[in-house]
CSV table of C-alpha atoms and ligand atoms in Angstrom, one decimal:
chain,number,residue,atom,x,y,z
A,1,MET,CA,28.0,-58.8,33.2
A,2,LYS,CA,26.3,-57.6,36.3
A,3,ALA,CA,24.8,-54.2,35.8
A,4,LYS,CA,25.4,-53.1,39.4
A,5,GLU,CA,29.1,-53.9,39.4
A,6,PHE,CA,29.6,-52.4,35.9
A,7,LEU,CA,28.0,-49.2,37.0
A,8,THR,CA,30.0,-48.9,40.1
A,9,GLU,CA,33.2,-49.2,38.1
A,10,ILE,CA,32.1,-46.6,35.5
A,11,ALA,CA,31.1,-44.2,38.3
A,12,ARG,CA,34.6,-44.7,39.9
A,13,ARG,CA,36.3,-43.9,36.6
A,14,PHE,CA,34.2,-40.9,35.7
A,15,PRO,CA,33.2,-39.5,39.1
A,16,ASN,CA,32.6,-35.9,37.9
A,17,GLU,CA,30.2,-36.7,35.1
A,18,PRO,CA,26.7,-37.1,36.5
A,19,GLU,CA,24.7,-36.7,33.3
A,20,TYR,CA,26.9,-39.2,31.5
A,21,LEU,CA,26.5,-41.7,34.4
A,22,GLN,CA,22.7,-41.1,34.5
A,23,ALA,CA,22.4,-42.0,30.8
A,24,VAL,CA,24.7,-45.0,31.0
A,25,GLU,CA,22.8,-46.3,34.1
A,26,GLU,CA,19.5,-46.2,32.3
A,27,VAL,CA,20.7,-48.1,29.3
A,28,VAL,CA,22.8,-50.7,31.2
A,29,THR,CA,20.1,-51.6,33.6
A,30,SER,CA,17.6,-52.2,30.8
A,31,ILE,CA,19.8,-54.2,28.5
A,32,GLU,CA,21.4,-56.4,31.2
A,33,ASP,CA,19.3,-59.5,30.5
A,34,VAL,CA,19.7,-59.3,26.7
A,35,TYR,CA,23.4,-58.7,26.9
A,36,ASN,CA,23.9,-61.7,29.0
A,37,GLU,CA,22.1,-63.9,26.4
A,38,TYR,CA,25.1,-63.2,24.1
A,39,PRO,CA,28.3,-64.6,25.8
A,40,ALA,CA,30.3,-63.5,22.7
A,41,PHE,CA,29.6,-59.8,23.7
A,42,GLU,CA,31.2,-60.2,27.1
A,43,SER,CA,34.2,-62.0,25.6
A,44,GLN,CA,34.9,-58.7,23.7
A,45,ASN,CA,34.2,-56.5,26.7
A,46,LEU,CA,31.6,-55.0,24.4
A,47,LEU,CA,29.5,-53.1,26.9
A,48,GLU,CA,32.5,-51.2,28.3
A,49,ARG,CA,33.6,-50.3,24.8
A,50,LEU,CA,30.1,-49.2,23.9
A,51,CYS,CA,29.8,-47.0,26.9
A,52,ILE,CA,33.1,-45.2,26.6
A,53,PRO,CA,33.4,-42.8,23.7
A,54,GLU,CA,35.8,-43.8,20.9
A,55,ARG,CA,37.4,-40.4,20.8
A,56,ILE,CA,37.0,-36.9,22.3
A,57,TYR,CA,38.5,-33.7,20.9
A,58,THR,CA,38.8,-30.8,23.3
A,59,PHE,CA,40.1,-27.4,22.2
A,60,ARG,CA,40.2,-23.7,23.1
A,61,VAL,CA,38.3,-21.3,20.9
A,62,SER,CA,39.5,-17.7,20.8
A,63,TRP,CA,37.4,-15.0,19.2
A,64,VAL,CA,37.0,-11.2,19.3
A,65,ASP,CA,33.8,-9.5,20.5
A,66,ASP,CA,32.3,-6.3,19.1
A,67,ALA,CA,34.1,-4.3,21.8
A,68,GLY,CA,37.4,-5.6,20.5
A,69,ARG,CA,37.9,-7.8,23.6
A,70,VAL,CA,39.5,-11.2,23.1
A,71,ARG,CA,37.4,-14.0,24.5
A,72,THR,CA,37.9,-17.7,25.0
A,73,ASN,CA,35.5,-20.6,25.2
A,74,MET,CA,35.9,-24.4,25.3
A,75,GLY,CA,35.1,-26.5,22.3
A,76,TYR,CA,34.5,-30.2,22.1
A,77,ARG,CA,33.5,-33.1,19.8
A,78,VAL,CA,32.7,-36.5,21.3
A,79,GLN,CA,32.9,-39.2,18.6
A,80,HIS,CA,31.1,-41.9,20.5
A,81,ASN,CA,30.6,-44.8,18.2
A,82,ASN,CA,30.8,-45.4,14.4
A,83,ALA,CA,30.0,-49.1,14.2
A,84,ILE,CA,26.9,-48.6,12.0
A,85,GLY,CA,27.7,-45.4,10.1
A,86,PRO,CA,29.7,-42.2,10.2
A,87,TYR,CA,29.6,-40.3,13.5
A,88,LYS,CA,26.5,-38.1,13.6
A,89,GLY,CA,25.0,-35.7,16.0
A,90,GLY,CA,24.4,-32.1,16.8
A,91,ILE,CA,26.4,-29.2,18.2
A,92,ARG,CA,25.2,-27.4,21.3
A,93,PHE,CA,26.2,-23.9,22.2
A,94,HIS,CA,25.1,-23.1,25.8
A,95,SER,CA,26.8,-21.7,28.9
A,96,SER,CA,26.1,-25.0,30.7
A,97,VAL,CA,28.0,-27.2,28.2
A,98,ASN,CA,30.7,-29.4,29.7
A,99,LEU,CA,32.1,-32.8,28.9
A,100,SER,CA,29.6,-34.8,31.0
A,101,ILE,CA,26.7,-33.3,29.2
A,102,LEU,CA,28.3,-33.9,25.7
A,103,LYS,CA,29.2,-37.4,26.7
A,104,PHE,CA,25.7,-38.2,27.8
A,105,LEU,CA,24.3,-36.7,24.6
A,106,ALA,CA,26.8,-38.6,22.3
A,107,PHE,CA,26.0,-41.8,24.2
A,108,GLU,CA,22.2,-41.3,23.8
A,109,GLN,CA,22.7,-40.3,20.1
A,110,THR,CA,24.3,-43.6,19.4
A,111,PHE,CA,21.2,-45.6,20.5
A,112,LYS,CA,18.8,-43.0,18.9
A,113,ASN,CA,20.6,-43.2,15.6
A,114,SER,CA,20.6,-46.9,15.7
A,115,LEU,CA,16.8,-46.8,16.1
A,116,THR,CA,16.3,-44.6,13.1
A,117,THR,CA,17.0,-47.6,10.7
A,118,LEU,CA,19.5,-45.3,8.9
A,119,ALA,CA,23.3,-45.7,8.8
A,120,MET,CA,24.5,-43.2,11.4
A,121,GLY,CA,26.9,-43.6,14.3
A,122,GLY,CA,26.7,-41.4,17.4
A,123,ALA,CA,28.5,-38.1,18.2
A,124,LYS,CA,27.9,-34.7,19.9
A,125,GLY,CA,29.8,-31.5,20.1
A,126,GLY,CA,29.6,-28.0,21.4
A,127,SER,CA,30.9,-25.2,23.4
A,128,ASP,CA,30.1,-23.2,26.6
A,129,PHE,CA,29.7,-20.2,24.3
A,130,SER,CA,26.2,-18.7,24.5
A,131,PRO,CA,24.8,-17.0,21.4
A,132,ARG,CA,22.2,-15.3,23.6
A,133,GLY,CA,22.7,-11.5,23.6
A,134,LYS,CA,25.5,-11.7,21.0
A,135,SER,CA,25.4,-9.9,17.7
A,136,ASP,CA,25.3,-11.8,14.4
A,137,MET,CA,28.9,-10.8,13.7
A,138,GLU,CA,30.0,-12.1,17.1
A,139,VAL,CA,28.2,-15.4,16.5
A,140,MET,CA,29.8,-15.6,13.1
A,141,ARG,CA,33.3,-15.0,14.4
A,142,PHE,CA,32.8,-17.5,17.1
A,143,CYS,CA,31.5,-20.1,14.7
A,144,GLN,CA,34.4,-19.6,12.4
A,145,ALA,CA,36.9,-19.9,15.2
A,146,PHE,CA,35.2,-23.0,16.5
A,147,MET,CA,35.2,-24.6,13.0
A,148,ASN,CA,38.8,-23.6,12.4
A,149,GLU,CA,39.7,-26.3,15.0
A,150,LEU,CA,36.9,-28.8,14.2
A,151,TYR,CA,37.0,-28.9,10.4
A,152,ARG,CA,39.9,-31.3,10.3
A,153,HIS,CA,38.0,-33.9,12.3
A,154,ILE,CA,34.7,-34.0,10.4
A,155,GLY,CA,33.6,-35.0,6.9
A,156,ALA,CA,30.6,-36.3,4.9
A,157,ASP,CA,31.7,-39.9,5.5
A,158,THR,CA,33.6,-39.3,8.8
A,159,ASP,CA,31.5,-37.2,11.1
A,160,VAL,CA,28.4,-35.1,10.2
A,161,PRO,CA,27.4,-32.4,12.8
A,162,ALA,CA,24.1,-30.6,12.9
A,163,GLY,CA,22.2,-28.2,15.3
A,164,ASP,CA,21.1,-28.6,18.9
A,165,ILE,CA,20.4,-26.1,21.7
A,166,GLY,CA,21.8,-22.7,20.6
A,167,VAL,CA,22.7,-23.9,17.1
A,168,GLY,CA,20.1,-23.3,14.4
A,169,GLY,CA,20.2,-22.3,10.8
A,170,ARG,CA,22.3,-19.2,11.4
A,171,GLU,CA,25.0,-21.1,13.2
A,172,VAL,CA,25.0,-24.1,10.9
A,173,GLY,CA,25.3,-21.7,7.9
A,174,TYR,CA,28.4,-19.9,9.4
A,175,MET,CA,30.1,-23.2,10.4
A,176,PHE,CA,29.4,-24.8,7.0
A,177,GLY,CA,30.7,-21.7,5.3
A,178,TRP,CA,34.0,-21.9,7.2
A,179,TYR,CA,34.2,-25.6,6.8
A,180,LYS,CA,33.8,-25.3,3.0
A,181,LYS,CA,36.5,-22.7,2.8
A,182,MET,CA,39.1,-24.7,4.8
A,183,GLN,CA,38.3,-28.0,3.1
A,184,ARG,CA,38.0,-26.5,-0.4
A,185,GLU,CA,35.1,-28.7,-1.2
A,186,PHE,CA,31.3,-28.5,-1.1
A,187,SER,CA,30.0,-31.6,0.6
A,188,GLY,CA,27.2,-32.7,2.9
A,189,THR,CA,29.3,-32.5,6.0
A,190,PHE,CA,26.6,-30.6,8.0
A,191,THR,CA,22.9,-31.3,8.2
A,192,GLY,CA,20.3,-28.7,9.0
A,193,LYS,CA,21.8,-26.5,6.2
A,194,GLY,CA,19.8,-23.7,4.6
A,195,MET,CA,17.4,-24.8,1.8
A,196,ASP,CA,19.5,-23.0,-0.8
A,197,PHE,CA,22.7,-24.9,-0.1
A,198,GLY,CA,21.8,-28.6,0.4
A,199,GLY,CA,19.4,-28.5,3.3
A,200,SER,CA,16.4,-30.8,3.4
A,201,LEU,CA,12.8,-29.6,3.4
A,202,MET,CA,11.1,-30.6,6.7
A,203,ARG,CA,14.4,-30.7,8.7
A,204,PRO,CA,13.4,-27.7,10.9
A,205,GLU,CA,10.0,-29.4,11.6
A,206,ALA,CA,11.3,-32.9,11.9
A,207,THR,CA,12.0,-33.3,15.7
A,208,GLY,CA,8.7,-31.8,16.8
A,209,TYR,CA,6.6,-33.4,14.1
A,210,GLY,CA,8.4,-36.7,14.7
A,211,ASN,CA,7.6,-36.6,18.4
A,212,VAL,CA,3.9,-36.0,17.7
A,213,TYR,CA,4.0,-38.9,15.2
A,214,PHE,CA,5.5,-41.1,17.8
A,215,LEU,CA,2.9,-40.0,20.3
A,216,LEU,CA,0.1,-40.8,17.9
A,217,ASN,CA,1.5,-44.4,17.6
A,218,MET,CA,1.6,-44.7,21.4
A,219,LEU,CA,-1.9,-43.3,21.8
A,220,SER,CA,-3.3,-45.7,19.2
A,221,THR,CA,-2.2,-48.7,21.3
A,222,ARG,CA,-4.7,-47.5,23.9
A,223,GLY,CA,-7.3,-46.2,21.5
A,224,ILE,CA,-6.8,-42.6,22.7
A,225,ASP,CA,-7.8,-39.7,20.3
A,226,ILE,CA,-5.5,-36.7,20.3
A,227,ARG,CA,-8.3,-34.2,19.4
A,228,GLY,CA,-9.2,-31.9,22.2
A,229,LYS,CA,-6.5,-33.2,24.5
A,230,ARG,CA,-4.7,-30.7,26.7
A,231,VAL,CA,-0.9,-30.9,26.0
A,232,ALA,CA,1.7,-29.2,28.1
A,233,ILE,CA,4.9,-28.4,26.2
A,234,SER,CA,8.1,-27.0,27.8
A,235,GLY,CA,10.6,-25.0,25.8
A,236,SER,CA,9.9,-22.7,22.9
A,237,GLY,CA,12.9,-23.5,20.6
A,238,ASN,CA,12.9,-25.4,17.4
A,239,VAL,CA,11.5,-28.7,18.9
A,240,ALA,CA,8.8,-27.1,21.0
A,241,ILE,CA,7.5,-24.7,18.4
A,242,TYR,CA,7.1,-27.4,15.6
A,243,THR,CA,5.5,-29.7,18.2
A,244,ALA,CA,2.9,-27.0,18.9
A,245,ASP,CA,2.4,-26.5,15.1
A,246,LYS,CA,1.6,-30.1,14.5
A,247,LEU,CA,-0.6,-30.4,17.6
A,248,ILE,CA,-2.7,-27.4,16.5
A,249,SER,CA,-3.2,-29.0,13.1
A,250,LEU,CA,-4.4,-32.2,14.8
A,251,GLY,CA,-6.9,-30.3,17.0
A,252,ALA,CA,-5.1,-30.7,20.3
A,253,LYS,CA,-4.9,-27.9,22.9
A,254,VAL,CA,-1.3,-26.6,23.6
A,255,VAL,CA,-1.6,-25.3,27.1
A,256,SER,CA,1.9,-24.2,27.9
A,257,LEU,CA,5.3,-23.1,26.5
A,258,SER,CA,8.4,-22.0,28.4
A,259,ASP,CA,12.0,-20.8,28.3
A,260,SER,CA,14.8,-20.8,30.8
A,261,ASP,CA,13.2,-17.7,32.5
A,262,GLY,CA,9.6,-19.0,33.0
A,263,THR,CA,6.4,-20.6,31.7
A,264,VAL,CA,3.4,-19.2,29.9
A,265,GLU,CA,0.0,-20.8,30.6
A,266,ILE,CA,-2.4,-20.8,27.7
A,267,PRO,CA,-5.7,-21.7,29.4
A,268,ASP,CA,-7.8,-22.4,26.3
A,269,GLY,CA,-5.1,-23.8,24.1
A,270,LEU,CA,-2.9,-22.0,21.5
A,271,THR,CA,-4.7,-20.8,18.4
A,272,ARG,CA,-3.1,-20.7,15.0
A,273,GLU,CA,-2.9,-16.9,15.1
A,274,GLN,CA,-1.2,-17.0,18.4
A,275,TYR,CA,1.1,-19.6,17.2
A,276,ASP,CA,2.1,-17.4,14.2
A,277,ARG,CA,2.9,-14.6,16.6
A,278,VAL,CA,5.0,-16.7,19.0
A,279,PHE,CA,6.8,-18.2,16.0
A,280,GLU,CA,7.7,-14.7,14.8
A,281,LEU,CA,8.7,-13.5,18.2
A,282,LYS,CA,11.0,-16.4,18.8
A,283,PHE,CA,12.5,-16.8,15.4
A,284,ALA,CA,12.4,-13.3,13.8
A,285,TYR,CA,13.2,-11.4,17.0
A,286,ARG,CA,14.8,-14.0,19.3
A,287,GLY,CA,12.4,-12.8,21.9
A,288,ARG,CA,11.5,-14.3,25.3
A,289,ILE,CA,8.3,-16.2,26.3
A,290,SER,CA,7.5,-13.5,28.9
A,291,GLU,CA,7.1,-11.0,26.0
A,292,PHE,CA,4.6,-13.4,24.4
A,293,ALA,CA,2.7,-13.8,27.6
A,294,ALA,CA,2.5,-10.0,28.1
A,295,GLN,CA,1.5,-9.5,24.4
A,296,GLU,CA,-1.4,-12.0,24.7
A,297,GLY,CA,-2.4,-11.4,28.3
A,298,PHE,CA,-1.7,-14.9,29.4
A,299,PRO,CA,-0.5,-15.9,32.9
A,300,TYR,CA,3.3,-16.0,33.2
A,301,TYR,CA,5.2,-17.8,35.9
A,302,GLU,CA,8.7,-16.5,36.4
A,303,GLY,CA,11.3,-19.1,37.1
A,304,ARG,CA,8.8,-22.0,36.9
A,305,ARG,CA,8.4,-25.0,34.7
A,306,PRO,CA,5.0,-26.1,33.3
A,307,TRP,CA,4.6,-29.4,35.1
A,308,GLN,CA,3.1,-28.3,38.4
A,309,ILE,CA,1.3,-25.3,36.9
A,310,VAL,CA,-0.9,-26.6,34.1
A,311,LYS,CA,-3.3,-29.5,34.1
A,312,CYS,CA,-2.7,-31.7,31.1
A,313,ASP,CA,-3.6,-35.0,29.5
A,314,ILE,CA,-0.2,-35.2,27.8
A,315,ALA,CA,3.2,-33.8,28.6
A,316,LEU,CA,5.9,-33.2,26.0
A,317,PRO,CA,9.1,-32.0,27.7
A,318,SER,CA,11.0,-30.3,24.9
A,319,ALA,CA,13.5,-28.0,26.6
A,320,THR,CA,16.6,-29.7,28.0
A,321,GLN,CA,18.0,-32.4,30.3
A,322,ASN,CA,16.6,-33.0,33.8
A,323,GLU,CA,13.9,-30.4,33.4
A,324,LEU,CA,11.2,-32.7,34.9
A,325,ASP,CA,11.9,-34.2,38.4
A,326,GLY,CA,10.1,-36.7,40.7
A,327,ASP,CA,7.9,-34.0,42.2
A,328,ASP,CA,6.9,-32.8,38.7
A,329,ALA,CA,6.1,-36.4,37.6
A,330,ARG,CA,3.9,-37.0,40.7
A,331,ALA,CA,2.1,-33.7,40.0
A,332,LEU,CA,1.5,-34.7,36.4
A,333,LEU,CA,0.2,-38.1,37.4
A,334,ALA,CA,-2.1,-36.7,40.1
A,335,ASN,CA,-3.5,-34.3,37.5
A,336,GLY,CA,-4.4,-37.2,35.2
A,337,CYS,CA,-1.6,-37.1,32.6
A,338,VAL,CA,-1.8,-40.3,30.5
A,339,ALA,CA,1.2,-39.9,28.2
A,340,VAL,CA,4.7,-38.3,28.3
A,341,SER,CA,6.8,-38.2,25.1
A,342,GLU,CA,10.2,-36.6,25.3
A,343,GLY,CA,11.1,-34.0,22.6
A,344,ALA,CA,14.3,-33.1,24.5
A,345,ASN,CA,17.2,-35.4,25.4
A,346,MET,CA,16.9,-37.0,28.9
A,347,PRO,CA,14.4,-34.3,30.2
A,348,SER,CA,13.1,-36.6,32.9
A,349,THR,CA,15.3,-37.4,36.0
A,350,ARG,CA,15.7,-41.1,37.0
A,351,GLU,CA,13.2,-40.5,39.7
A,352,ALA,CA,10.6,-39.1,37.3
A,353,VAL,CA,11.1,-42.0,34.9
A,354,ALA,CA,10.5,-44.5,37.7
A,355,GLU,CA,7.3,-42.7,38.6
A,356,PHE,CA,6.0,-42.9,35.0
A,357,LEU,CA,7.0,-46.5,34.6
A,358,GLY,CA,5.5,-47.4,38.0
A,359,ALA,CA,2.2,-45.7,37.0
A,360,GLY,CA,2.1,-47.6,33.7
A,361,ILE,CA,1.3,-44.5,31.6
A,362,LEU,CA,2.5,-44.2,28.1
A,363,TYR,CA,6.1,-42.9,28.5
A,364,ALA,CA,8.5,-42.5,25.6
A,365,PRO,CA,12.2,-41.7,26.2
A,366,GLY,CA,13.8,-39.1,24.0
A,367,LYS,CA,16.0,-41.5,22.2
A,368,ALA,CA,12.9,-43.0,20.6
A,369,ALA,CA,10.5,-40.0,20.6
A,370,ASN,CA,12.8,-37.3,19.4
A,371,ALA,CA,14.7,-39.3,16.8
A,372,GLY,CA,12.7,-37.6,14.0
A,373,GLY,CA,15.3,-34.8,13.9
A,374,VAL,CA,18.3,-36.9,13.3
A,375,SER,CA,16.2,-39.1,11.0
A,376,VAL,CA,15.6,-36.3,8.6
A,377,SER,CA,19.3,-35.4,9.0
A,378,GLY,CA,20.0,-38.9,7.7
A,379,LEU,CA,17.6,-38.2,4.8
A,380,GLU,CA,19.4,-34.9,4.2
A,381,MET,CA,22.7,-36.9,3.9
A,382,ALA,CA,21.0,-39.3,1.4
A,383,GLN,CA,19.7,-36.4,-0.7
A,384,ASN,CA,23.2,-34.7,-0.6
A,385,ALA,CA,24.8,-37.9,-1.7
A,386,GLN,CA,22.5,-38.1,-4.7
A,387,LYS,CA,22.7,-34.4,-5.3
A,388,LEU,CA,18.9,-34.3,-5.4
A,389,SER,CA,16.3,-32.8,-3.1
A,390,TRP,CA,13.0,-34.5,-2.3
A,391,THR,CA,9.6,-32.8,-1.8
A,392,ALA,CA,8.3,-31.9,1.6
A,393,GLU,CA,5.6,-34.6,1.1
A,394,GLU,CA,8.3,-37.3,0.4
A,395,VAL,CA,10.4,-36.4,3.4
A,396,ASP,CA,7.3,-36.2,5.7
A,397,ARG,CA,6.1,-39.6,4.5
A,398,ARG,CA,9.5,-41.1,5.2
A,399,LEU,CA,9.6,-39.4,8.6
A,400,ARG,CA,6.2,-40.9,9.5
A,401,ASP,CA,7.4,-44.3,8.4
A,402,ILE,CA,10.6,-44.1,10.4
A,403,MET,CA,8.7,-43.0,13.6
A,404,ALA,CA,6.3,-45.9,13.1
A,405,ASP,CA,9.2,-48.3,12.7
A,406,ILE,CA,10.9,-47.0,15.9
A,407,HIS,CA,7.6,-47.5,17.7
A,408,ALA,CA,7.4,-51.0,16.3
A,409,GLN,CA,10.9,-51.8,17.6
A,410,CYS,CA,10.0,-50.5,21.0
A,411,VAL,CA,6.9,-52.8,21.0
A,412,ARG,CA,9.0,-55.7,19.9
A,413,TYR,CA,11.5,-55.5,22.6
A,414,GLY,CA,9.6,-53.7,25.4
A,415,THR,CA,6.2,-55.5,25.6
A,416,ARG,CA,5.5,-56.6,29.2
A,417,PRO,CA,3.7,-59.8,30.1
A,418,ASP,CA,0.4,-57.8,30.5
A,419,GLY,CA,0.7,-56.5,27.0
A,420,SER,CA,1.6,-52.9,27.9
A,421,VAL,CA,4.9,-51.5,26.5
A,422,ASN,CA,8.0,-50.4,28.4
A,423,TYR,CA,9.3,-48.0,25.8
A,424,VAL,CA,12.5,-47.4,27.8
A,425,LYS,CA,13.4,-51.0,27.7
A,426,GLY,CA,12.2,-51.5,24.1
A,427,ALA,CA,14.2,-48.5,22.8
A,428,ASN,CA,17.4,-49.4,24.7
A,429,VAL,CA,17.4,-53.0,23.7
A,430,ALA,CA,16.6,-52.4,20.0
A,431,GLY,CA,19.1,-49.6,19.8
A,432,PHE,CA,21.7,-51.6,21.6
A,433,LEU,CA,21.4,-54.9,19.6
A,434,LYS,CA,22.1,-53.4,16.2
A,435,VAL,CA,25.2,-51.5,17.4
A,436,ALA,CA,26.4,-54.4,19.5
A,437,LYS,CA,26.1,-56.9,16.7
A,438,ALA,CA,28.0,-54.5,14.3
A,439,MET,CA,30.7,-54.0,16.9
A,440,HIS,CA,31.1,-57.7,17.5
A,441,ALA,CA,31.4,-58.4,13.8
A,442,GLN,CA,34.0,-55.8,13.4
A,443,GLY,CA,36.3,-57.1,16.2
A,444,ILE,CA,38.3,-55.1,18.7
A,445,VAL,CA,38.7,-51.8,17.0
B,501,LIG,N1,20.6,-32.5,18.0
B,501,LIG,C1,19.6,-33.4,17.5
B,501,LIG,C2,19.4,-34.6,18.3
B,501,LIG,O1,19.6,-34.5,19.5
B,501,LIG,C3,19.8,-33.6,16.0
B,501,LIG,C4,21.1,-34.3,15.6
B,501,LIG,C5,21.3,-34.4,14.1
B,501,LIG,O2,20.5,-34.0,13.4
B,501,LIG,O3,22.4,-34.8,13.8
B,501,LIG,O4,19.1,-35.7,17.9
């Protein structure tokens, strides 16, 4: 296999899917050498089968808004690969959702889930429905209509959805409720469920905490202490908020948060009291980061992202794909940033990634760094299967172990001759090998 030719052909077949092509390109270029060491892979055309999703469901969702108007949205589920376990991955509700974005997310999820050491294949789903500005009843009717199509394609051992952007505890609860009604059984078909009906302790915290645990593993390779470090975070959703929570406990300074409207700068670092207030604003009132800035008297930058505004030692992009471009990366590096660890999926553009790798800073791609979320989803599935629930300490201990294991896999496959680690290569090769060997053993299916 020659990566260049392979990528040209994939681009010819899927010309209108830039995010999908971006994700595929990153993986294929970094696994080319390893792939070519196994001629048996090529004899099964394994790479092409691994890049193209096994199955995609597309459907129309009709629902009625509070004004009695009939509305439609598109619904999707991309079942990318189930070689190592049932399809697993979140559901995204956002106006930007399209097939390219869900295909990139399902592709990434396959490698991420492979890294977690747990038995989970890769999937992603979603809709161009936006819960923002909708009433609870509108969100409920939409979730029920969405699930009325999807319920027949998922199951505890088939495909297990969870949350993602726009899908939190409220949406998972409504979807799980409708699934249970249609299927006439109570099973662990969703993760991220409420604590009273099969959810796992620590699942809300898992992605953010996991990213910080991964960061600590990376920093320790260079003897860097997190205490007192200035950390820029983008986003203010589930991932960003719990990232900030853990960083404050560790004595780091959180110097920014953001949302799709703008960035708040927190010059002296977020205090625990301010954290409690932003948590309440975001989760109890579904408020905006501009309101937090106004309430605390912090500088607010409308329409801007944090990267060129705040000076930081560490950047944790935790909002969405392609939110950090080449110029942002150059600004971060010029300001002395020594580590970037991705809480979001593919937040850095290809150009930004090249800048980080070229500069030799600690740079962790999302599929390694943010795998804590889906890892605790895997632990939720394990608890549901046993009909037991573990303590928060137990789940947290396992999460720390898993993140350390993912870090070790990156080191194993990504160490450069000078002893530094290319985490992109390490994560891609480790994630790929497990899935590829499983696919090979299972034949052409
Ligand atoms: N949406 C999350 C992710 O990107 C979590 C998926 C899950 O828990 O299944 O990994």
